[in-house]
Tab-separated table of C-alpha atoms in Angstrom:
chain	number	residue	atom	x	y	z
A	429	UNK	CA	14.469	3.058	-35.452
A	430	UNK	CA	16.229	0.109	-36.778
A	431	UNK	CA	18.765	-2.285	-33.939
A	432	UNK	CA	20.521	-4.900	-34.432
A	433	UNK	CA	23.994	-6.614	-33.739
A	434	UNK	CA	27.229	-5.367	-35.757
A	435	UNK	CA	26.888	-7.158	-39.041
A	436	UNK	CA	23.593	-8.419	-38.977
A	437	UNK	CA	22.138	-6.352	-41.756
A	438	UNK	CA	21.601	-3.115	-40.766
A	439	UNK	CA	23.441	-1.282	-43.461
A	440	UNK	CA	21.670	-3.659	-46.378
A	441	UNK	CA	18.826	-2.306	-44.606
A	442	UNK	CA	19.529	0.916	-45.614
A	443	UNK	CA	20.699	0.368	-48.952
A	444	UNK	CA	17.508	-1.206	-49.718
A	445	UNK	CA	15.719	1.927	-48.205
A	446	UNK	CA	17.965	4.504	-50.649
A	447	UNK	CA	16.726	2.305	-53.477
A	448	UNK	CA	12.940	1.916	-52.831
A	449	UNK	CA	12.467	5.265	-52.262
A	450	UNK	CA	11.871	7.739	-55.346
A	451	UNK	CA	14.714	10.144	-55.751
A	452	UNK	CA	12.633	13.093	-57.006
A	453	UNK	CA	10.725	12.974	-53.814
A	454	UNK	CA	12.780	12.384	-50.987
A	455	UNK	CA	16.462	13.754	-50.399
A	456	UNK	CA	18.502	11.018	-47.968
A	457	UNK	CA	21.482	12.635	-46.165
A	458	UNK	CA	23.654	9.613	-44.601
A	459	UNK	CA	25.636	10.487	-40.711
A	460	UNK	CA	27.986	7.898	-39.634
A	461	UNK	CA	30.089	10.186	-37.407
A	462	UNK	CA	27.650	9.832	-34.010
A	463	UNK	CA	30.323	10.976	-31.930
A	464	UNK	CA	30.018	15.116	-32.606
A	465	UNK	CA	28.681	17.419	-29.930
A	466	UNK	CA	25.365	19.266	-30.762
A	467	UNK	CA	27.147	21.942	-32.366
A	468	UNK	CA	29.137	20.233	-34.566
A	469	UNK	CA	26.462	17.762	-35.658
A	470	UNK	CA	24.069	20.462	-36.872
A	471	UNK	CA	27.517	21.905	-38.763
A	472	UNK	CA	27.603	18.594	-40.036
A	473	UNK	CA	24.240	18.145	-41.340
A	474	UNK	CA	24.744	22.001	-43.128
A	475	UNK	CA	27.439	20.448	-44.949
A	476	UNK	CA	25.527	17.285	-46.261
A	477	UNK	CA	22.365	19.443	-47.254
A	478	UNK	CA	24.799	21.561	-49.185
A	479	UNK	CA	24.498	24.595	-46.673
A	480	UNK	CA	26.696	27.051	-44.998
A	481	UNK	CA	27.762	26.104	-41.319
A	482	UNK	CA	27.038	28.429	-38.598
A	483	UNK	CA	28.987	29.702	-35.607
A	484	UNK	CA	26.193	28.212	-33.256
A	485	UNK	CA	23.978	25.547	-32.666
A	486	UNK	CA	20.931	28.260	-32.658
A	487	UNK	CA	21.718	29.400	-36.222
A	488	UNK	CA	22.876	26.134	-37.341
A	489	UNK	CA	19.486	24.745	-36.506
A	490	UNK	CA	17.691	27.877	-37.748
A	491	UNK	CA	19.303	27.418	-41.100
A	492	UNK	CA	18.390	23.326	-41.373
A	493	UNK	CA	14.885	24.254	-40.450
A	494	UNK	CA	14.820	26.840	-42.964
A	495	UNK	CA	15.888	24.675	-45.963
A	496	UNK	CA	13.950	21.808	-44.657
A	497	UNK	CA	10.934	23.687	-45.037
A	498	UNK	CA	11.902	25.068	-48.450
A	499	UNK	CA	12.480	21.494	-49.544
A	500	UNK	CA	8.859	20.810	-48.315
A	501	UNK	CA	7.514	23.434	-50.693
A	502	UNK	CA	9.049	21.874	-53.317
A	503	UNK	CA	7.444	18.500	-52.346
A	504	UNK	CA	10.793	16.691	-51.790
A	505	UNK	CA	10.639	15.185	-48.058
A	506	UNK	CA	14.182	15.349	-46.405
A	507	UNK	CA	15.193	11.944	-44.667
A	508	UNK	CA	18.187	12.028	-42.241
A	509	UNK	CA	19.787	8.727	-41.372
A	510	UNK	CA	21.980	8.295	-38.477
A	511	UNK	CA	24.090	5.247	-38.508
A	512	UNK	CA	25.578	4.044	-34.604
A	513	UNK	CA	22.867	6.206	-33.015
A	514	UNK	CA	24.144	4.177	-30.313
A	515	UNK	CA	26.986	6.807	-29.608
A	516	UNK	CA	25.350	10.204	-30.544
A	517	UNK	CA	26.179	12.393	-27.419
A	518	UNK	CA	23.725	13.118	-25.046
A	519	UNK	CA	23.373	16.561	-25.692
A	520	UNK	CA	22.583	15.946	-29.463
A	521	UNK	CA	20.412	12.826	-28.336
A	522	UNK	CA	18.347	15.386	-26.322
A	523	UNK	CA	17.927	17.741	-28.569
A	524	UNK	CA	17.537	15.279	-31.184
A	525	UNK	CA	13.432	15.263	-31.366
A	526	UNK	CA	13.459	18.849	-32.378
A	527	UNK	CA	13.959	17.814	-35.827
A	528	UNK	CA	11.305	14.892	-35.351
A	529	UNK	CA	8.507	17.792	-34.517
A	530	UNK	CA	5.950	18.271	-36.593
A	531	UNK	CA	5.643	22.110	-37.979
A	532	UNK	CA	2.251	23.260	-36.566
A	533	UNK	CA	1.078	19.905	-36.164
A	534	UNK	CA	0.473	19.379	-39.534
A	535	UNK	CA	3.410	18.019	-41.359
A	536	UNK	CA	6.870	16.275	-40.218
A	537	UNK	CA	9.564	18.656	-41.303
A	538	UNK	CA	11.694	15.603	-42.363
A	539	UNK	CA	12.179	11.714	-41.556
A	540	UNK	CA	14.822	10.760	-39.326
A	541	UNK	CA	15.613	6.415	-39.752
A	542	UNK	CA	17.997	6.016	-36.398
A	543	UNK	CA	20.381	2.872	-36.747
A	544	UNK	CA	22.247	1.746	-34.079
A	545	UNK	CA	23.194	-1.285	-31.845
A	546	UNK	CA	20.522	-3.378	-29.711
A	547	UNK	CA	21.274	-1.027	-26.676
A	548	UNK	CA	19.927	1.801	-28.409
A	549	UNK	CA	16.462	0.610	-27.728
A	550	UNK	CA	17.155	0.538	-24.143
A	551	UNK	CA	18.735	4.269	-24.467
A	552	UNK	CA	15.849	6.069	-26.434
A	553	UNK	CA	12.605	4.543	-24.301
A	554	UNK	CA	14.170	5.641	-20.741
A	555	UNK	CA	12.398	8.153	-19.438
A	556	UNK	CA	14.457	11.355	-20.032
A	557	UNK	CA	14.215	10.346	-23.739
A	558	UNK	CA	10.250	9.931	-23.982
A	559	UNK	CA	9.798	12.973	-26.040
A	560	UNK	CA	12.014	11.533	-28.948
A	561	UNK	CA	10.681	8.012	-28.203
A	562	UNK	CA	6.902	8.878	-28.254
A	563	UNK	CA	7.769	10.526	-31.811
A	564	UNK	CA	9.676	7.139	-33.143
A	565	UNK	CA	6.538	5.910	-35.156
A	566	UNK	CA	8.740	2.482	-36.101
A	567	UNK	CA	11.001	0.330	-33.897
A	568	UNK	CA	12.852	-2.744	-35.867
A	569	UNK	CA	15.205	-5.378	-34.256
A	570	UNK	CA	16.609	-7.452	-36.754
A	571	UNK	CA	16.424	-10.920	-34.957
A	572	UNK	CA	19.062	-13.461	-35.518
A	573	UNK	CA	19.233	-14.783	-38.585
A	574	UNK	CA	18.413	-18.652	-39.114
A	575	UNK	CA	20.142	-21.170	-41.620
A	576	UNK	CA	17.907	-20.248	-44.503
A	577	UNK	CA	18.221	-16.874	-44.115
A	578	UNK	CA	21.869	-17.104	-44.609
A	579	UNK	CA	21.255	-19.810	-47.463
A	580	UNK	CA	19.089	-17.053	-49.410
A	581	UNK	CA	21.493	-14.507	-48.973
A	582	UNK	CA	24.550	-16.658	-50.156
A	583	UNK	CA	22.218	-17.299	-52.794
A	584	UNK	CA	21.304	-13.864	-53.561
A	585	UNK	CA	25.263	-12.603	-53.402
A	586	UNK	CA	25.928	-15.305	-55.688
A	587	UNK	CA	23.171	-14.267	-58.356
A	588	UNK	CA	25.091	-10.552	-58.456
A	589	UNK	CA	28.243	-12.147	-60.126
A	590	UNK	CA	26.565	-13.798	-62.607
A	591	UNK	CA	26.319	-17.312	-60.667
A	592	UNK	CA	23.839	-20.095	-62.103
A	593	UNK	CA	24.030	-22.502	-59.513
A	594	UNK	CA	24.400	-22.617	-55.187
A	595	UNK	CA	28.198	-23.221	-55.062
A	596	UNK	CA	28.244	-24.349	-51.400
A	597	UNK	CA	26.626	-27.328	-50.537
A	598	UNK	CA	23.940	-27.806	-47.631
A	599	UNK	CA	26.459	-28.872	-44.907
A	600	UNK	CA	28.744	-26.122	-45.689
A	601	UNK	CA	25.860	-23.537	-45.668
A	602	UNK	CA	24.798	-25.120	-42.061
A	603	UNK	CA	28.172	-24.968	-40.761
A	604	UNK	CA	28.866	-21.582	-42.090
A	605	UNK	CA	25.729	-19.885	-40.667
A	606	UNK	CA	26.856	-21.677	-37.400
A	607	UNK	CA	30.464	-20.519	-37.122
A	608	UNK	CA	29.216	-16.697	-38.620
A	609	UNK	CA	25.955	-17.124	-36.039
A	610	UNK	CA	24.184	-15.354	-39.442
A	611	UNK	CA	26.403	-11.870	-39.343
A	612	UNK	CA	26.410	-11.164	-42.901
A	613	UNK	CA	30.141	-9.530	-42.943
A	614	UNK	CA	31.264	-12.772	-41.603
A	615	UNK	CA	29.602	-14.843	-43.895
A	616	UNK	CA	30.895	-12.400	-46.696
A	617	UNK	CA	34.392	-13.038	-45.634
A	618	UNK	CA	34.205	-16.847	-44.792
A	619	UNK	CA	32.315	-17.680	-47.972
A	620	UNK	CA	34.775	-15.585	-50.328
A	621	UNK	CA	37.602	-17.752	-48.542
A	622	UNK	CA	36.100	-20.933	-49.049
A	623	UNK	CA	35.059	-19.910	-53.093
A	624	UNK	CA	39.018	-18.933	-53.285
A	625	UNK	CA	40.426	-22.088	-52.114
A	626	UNK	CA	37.734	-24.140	-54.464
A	627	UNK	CA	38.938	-22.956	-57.291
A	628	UNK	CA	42.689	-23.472	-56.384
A	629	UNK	CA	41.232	-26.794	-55.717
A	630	UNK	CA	39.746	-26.963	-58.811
A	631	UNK	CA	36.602	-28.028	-56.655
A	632	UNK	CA	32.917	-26.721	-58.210
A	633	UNK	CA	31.337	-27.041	-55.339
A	634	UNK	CA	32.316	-25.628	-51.752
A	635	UNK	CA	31.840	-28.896	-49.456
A	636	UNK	CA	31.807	-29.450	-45.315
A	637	UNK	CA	35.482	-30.232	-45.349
A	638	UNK	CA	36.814	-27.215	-47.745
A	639	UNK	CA	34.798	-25.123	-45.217
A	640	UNK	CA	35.443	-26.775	-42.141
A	641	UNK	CA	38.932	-26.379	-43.193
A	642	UNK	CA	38.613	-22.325	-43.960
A	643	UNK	CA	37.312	-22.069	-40.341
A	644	UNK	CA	40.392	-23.873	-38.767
A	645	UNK	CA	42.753	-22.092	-40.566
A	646	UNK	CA	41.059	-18.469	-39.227
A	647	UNK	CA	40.886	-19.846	-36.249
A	648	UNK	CA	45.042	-20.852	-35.923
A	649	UNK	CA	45.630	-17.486	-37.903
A	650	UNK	CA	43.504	-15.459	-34.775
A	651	UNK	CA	45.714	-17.336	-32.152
A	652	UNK	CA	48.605	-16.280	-33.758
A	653	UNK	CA	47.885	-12.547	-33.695
């Protein structure tokens, strides 16, 4: 189980997990639509393991089982991650640590990585959840990010487009991780503004004022709207 608050990483997090893991042995299936009953969920996950949906949630599950297990003989582990966990429906969230049991105690039938908002780890360890929660093996909460956490992944962005050099100085870095509290898509977007108007500037170097005067101008256009 992976929490944390909307922008802060979580779906980096998960990139990073497709990557590191070898594709010849495990076979990720990505849900971002938590919102489906139990039915339509299993339906779902039929579709994104390349099988046929079923007219009920019995057969539906029956037939994921089935392939799961077929997968397992061929020694490639299924892992099933659920993006906004937060908002699966109760009735798949109770049924949900079926597919977390292990098959006569022996052997997981697949992985399931659950990726949701911070009150999702309030949700799964009530009481009517225990069975799934006794079965979650690793809890994350990304904690907020601090100023050089947001410096090394300004850094890091920069490196993938072919960047030699940090092109925002250290005040702009402090006041950007301030004004984006760390949330990576809003230090994606503020940066990005701030690089734009730098070069208009003909500026090679993003400093406090540029950025100080990015923020204002969101700010004014946010009022306005």
């Amino acid at each position: 189980m992976l929490v944390g608050e909307p922008g802060g990483g979580k779906t980096c997090s998960l990139r990073g997990l497709r990557q590191r893991l070898p594709e010849t042995e495990f076979r990720l299936t990505y849900c971002h639509n938590a919102t489906l009953g139990r039915r339509d969920f299993y339906r779902q996950l039929c579709i994104a393991l390349g099988l046929s949906p079923k007219a009920t949630a019995a057969a539906v599950f029956h037939s994921v089982s089935t392939h799961i297990e077929e997968l397992g003989r061929e020694r490639v582990h299924p892992v099933l991650l659920l993006d906004e966990t937060h908002l699966l429906h109760p009735q798949v969230l109770d049924h949900l640590h079926v597919l977390a049991n292990f098959h006569w105690d022996r052997k997981p039938l697949l992985s399931l990585v659950l990726v949701g908002l911070p009150e999702l780890w309030n949700q799964l360890s009530r009481r009517k959840n225990r069975s799934l929660w006794s079965r979650i093996h690793c809890r994350l909460s990304l904690e907020a990010p601090t100023v050089a956490d947001s410096t090394e992944y300004v850094e890091y962005r920069l490196r993938q487009v072919g960047a030699s050099k940090l092109l925002l100085g250290a005040g702009a870095l402090t006041i950007l991780h301030e004004a984006t509290r760390g949330q990576l898509r809003d230090i994606d977007r503020v940066a990005t503004n701030s690089l734009r108007l730098a070069a208009r500037r003909k500026q090679s170097v993003v400093d406090r004022e540029l950025l100080e005067y990015v923020l204002e101008r969101e700010q004014q256009a946010g009022l306005s709207t």
